C-alpha positions as a printed NumPy array, in Angstrom:
array([[ 91.254,  80.242, 130.098],
       [ 90.918,  79.71 , 126.382],
       [ 93.032,  76.944, 124.911],
       [ 94.559,  76.591, 121.49 ],
       [ 96.4  ,  73.725, 119.884],
       [ 99.66 ,  74.707, 121.594],
       [ 98.26 ,  75.778, 124.967],
       [ 97.653,  73.144, 127.636],
       [ 94.392,  73.095, 129.514],
       [ 95.096,  73.738, 133.181],
       [ 93.092,  72.448, 136.111],
       [ 90.404,  74.826, 137.315],
       [ 91.241,  77.254, 140.092],
       [ 89.839,  76.157, 143.447],
       [ 87.702,  78.643, 145.355],
       [ 88.773,  79.982, 148.729],
       [ 86.901,  78.391, 151.63 ],
       [ 86.11 ,  81.763, 153.159],
       [ 87.426,  85.289, 153.263],
       [ 88.758,  85.315, 156.805],
       [ 89.902,  88.929, 156.5  ],
       [ 86.3  ,  90.033, 156.009],
       [ 84.938,  87.984, 158.913],
       [ 87.608,  88.925, 161.454],
       [ 88.921,  92.298, 160.266],
       [ 90.345,  93.174, 163.687],
       [ 92.453,  89.999, 163.663],
       [ 93.653,  90.805, 160.141],
       [ 94.539,  94.386, 161.146],
       [ 96.385,  93.082, 164.214],
       [ 98.312,  90.622, 162.013],
       [ 99.312,  93.441, 159.647],
       [100.585,  95.483, 162.618],
       [102.384,  92.44 , 164.042],
       [103.97 ,  91.752, 160.652],
       [105.197,  95.347, 160.374],
       [106.654,  95.226, 163.89 ],
       [108.31 ,  91.828, 163.324],
       [110.123,  92.837, 160.146],
       [111.668,  96.042, 161.546],
       [115.409,  95.83 , 161.287],
       [115.422,  92.511, 159.408],
       [117.239,  92.636, 156.08 ],
       [114.482,  92.591, 153.403],
       [116.258,  89.987, 151.248],
       [116.804,  87.695, 154.222],
       [113.206,  88.242, 155.277],
       [111.863,  87.094, 151.909],
       [114.084,  83.997, 151.95 ],
       [112.742,  83.137, 155.411],
       [109.137,  83.727, 154.318],
       [109.549,  81.584, 151.222],
       [111.201,  78.742, 153.15 ],
       [108.558,  78.685, 155.898],
       [105.835,  78.804, 153.238],
       [107.434,  75.851, 151.427],
       [107.472,  73.825, 154.632],
       [103.859,  74.74 , 155.383],
       [102.721,  74.051, 151.791],
       [101.258,  77.554, 151.57 ],
       [100.749,  78.199, 147.862],
       [ 99.271,  81.669, 148.448],
       [102.285,  82.846, 150.473],
       [104.738,  81.206, 148.062],
       [103.137,  83.137, 145.222],
       [103.339,  86.386, 147.182],
       [106.829,  86.105, 148.595],
       [108.55 ,  84.739, 145.505],
       [107.06 ,  87.611, 143.503],
       [108.146,  90.139, 146.144],
       [111.641,  88.618, 146.282],
       [112.016,  88.721, 142.502],
       [110.744,  92.301, 142.39 ],
       [113.322,  93.239, 145.04 ],
       [116.117,  91.797, 142.901],
       [116.523,  88.315, 144.393],
       [117.799,  85.773, 141.879],
       [115.617,  83.026, 140.47 ],
       [118.435,  80.584, 141.16 ],
       [118.537,  81.295, 144.923],
       [114.756,  81.063, 145.171],
       [114.727,  77.738, 143.321],
       [117.448,  76.335, 145.587],
       [115.637,  77.235, 148.826],
       [113.794,  73.933, 149.004],
       [117.209,  72.215, 149.038],
       [119.228,  74.945, 150.771],
       [121.171,  72.472, 152.909],
       [122.498,  70.81 , 149.762],
       [122.985,  74.19 , 148.049],
       [124.776,  76.022, 150.856],
       [127.149,  77.762, 148.438],
       [124.246,  79.919, 147.202],
       [123.824,  81.581, 150.624],
       [125.83 ,  83.5  , 153.206],
       [126.531,  82.013, 156.642],
       [124.034,  84.486, 158.08 ],
       [121.347,  83.376, 155.621],
       [122.104,  79.712, 156.314],
       [121.7  ,  80.26 , 160.057],
       [118.392,  82.037, 159.454],
       [117.123,  79.279, 157.148],
       [118.082,  76.582, 159.627],
       [116.342,  78.493, 162.418],
       [113.293,  78.966, 160.18 ],
       [113.029,  75.215, 159.696],
       [113.47 ,  74.516, 163.4  ],
       [110.787,  77.024, 164.418],
       [108.405,  75.979, 161.63 ],
       [108.682,  72.202, 162.074],
       [108.47 ,  71.621, 165.809],
       [108.149,  67.842, 165.565],
       [110.564,  67.365, 168.448],
       [108.776,  70.039, 170.458],
       [111.703,  72.444, 170.632],
       [114.349,  74.33 , 168.675],
       [117.635,  72.404, 169.05 ],
       [120.366,  74.184, 171.005],
       [122.926,  73.858, 168.196],
       [120.553,  75.51 , 165.697],
       [119.85 ,  78.368, 168.11 ],
       [123.563,  78.78 , 168.901],
       [124.49 ,  79.02 , 165.198],
       [121.868,  81.726, 164.74 ],
       [123.03 ,  83.53 , 167.897],
       [126.574,  83.661, 166.451],
       [125.288,  85.374, 163.288],
       [122.775,  87.781, 164.845],
       [122.972,  90.109, 167.816],
       [120.297,  89.433, 170.446],
       [117.939,  92.181, 169.25 ],
       [118.326,  91.019, 165.634],
       [117.722,  87.418, 166.656],
       [114.582,  88.404, 168.543],
       [113.318,  90.22 , 165.411],
       [114.155,  87.215, 163.236],
       [112.278,  84.842, 165.562],
       [109.325,  87.233, 165.495],
       [109.387,  87.34 , 161.682],
       [109.536,  83.536, 161.472],
       [106.631,  83.233, 163.895],
       [104.539,  85.755, 161.969],
       [104.993,  84.086, 158.563],
       [103.993,  80.793, 160.165],
       [100.793,  82.43 , 161.42 ],
       [100.071,  83.913, 157.96 ],
       [100.684,  80.477, 156.418],
       [ 98.163,  78.888, 158.744],
       [ 95.471,  81.445, 157.922],
       [ 96.068,  81.007, 154.183],
       [ 96.294,  77.199, 154.188],
       [ 93.254,  76.631, 156.41 ],
       [ 91.061,  78.955, 154.325],
       [ 92.58 ,  77.846, 150.992],
       [ 93.518,  81.338, 149.853],
       [ 93.984,  81.231, 146.08 ],
       [ 97.479,  81.847, 144.684],
       [ 98.237,  83.527, 141.394],
       [ 96.56 ,  86.9  , 141.758],
       [ 99.14 ,  88.773, 143.832],
       [101.189,  91.578, 142.33 ],
       [104.49 ,  92.606, 143.975],
       [104.083,  95.254, 146.637],
       [100.312,  94.87 , 146.724],
       [100.241,  94.725, 150.531],
       [103.1  ,  97.152, 151.168]])
């Protein structure tokens, strides 16, 4: 990147460790199919909020780049995306259904206690019918898997365009 007097010089882009999709294409194809199956019936806006929040927790820069761009392209507000990292203190930005999904996302993503607390599950179960809840849990699980592929191989953020993988 060329710099001028008014343009800061940014750190160099790190290279990816490896292109896992090229080395295990059958796993990648299976993940794409799993992702498509997991998102069926889940509200697309809610799905992007869940993907962004899980990606924040997992420090997945590649997925944050992708899902914030997709959310913005789908009409999500910048303000709600910014507040996701502090959603519990910014509850008034989200519906009760979204709050239950975000809380469940955190519980499934950060299993430090080894389980999803009953009260978290019960709040989600009040907002979602059983089939919807099963889909939501599947979607949360899938984004966590994507995050782990991207973080472990250091996939490079910044090159995604909205809808690129649709």
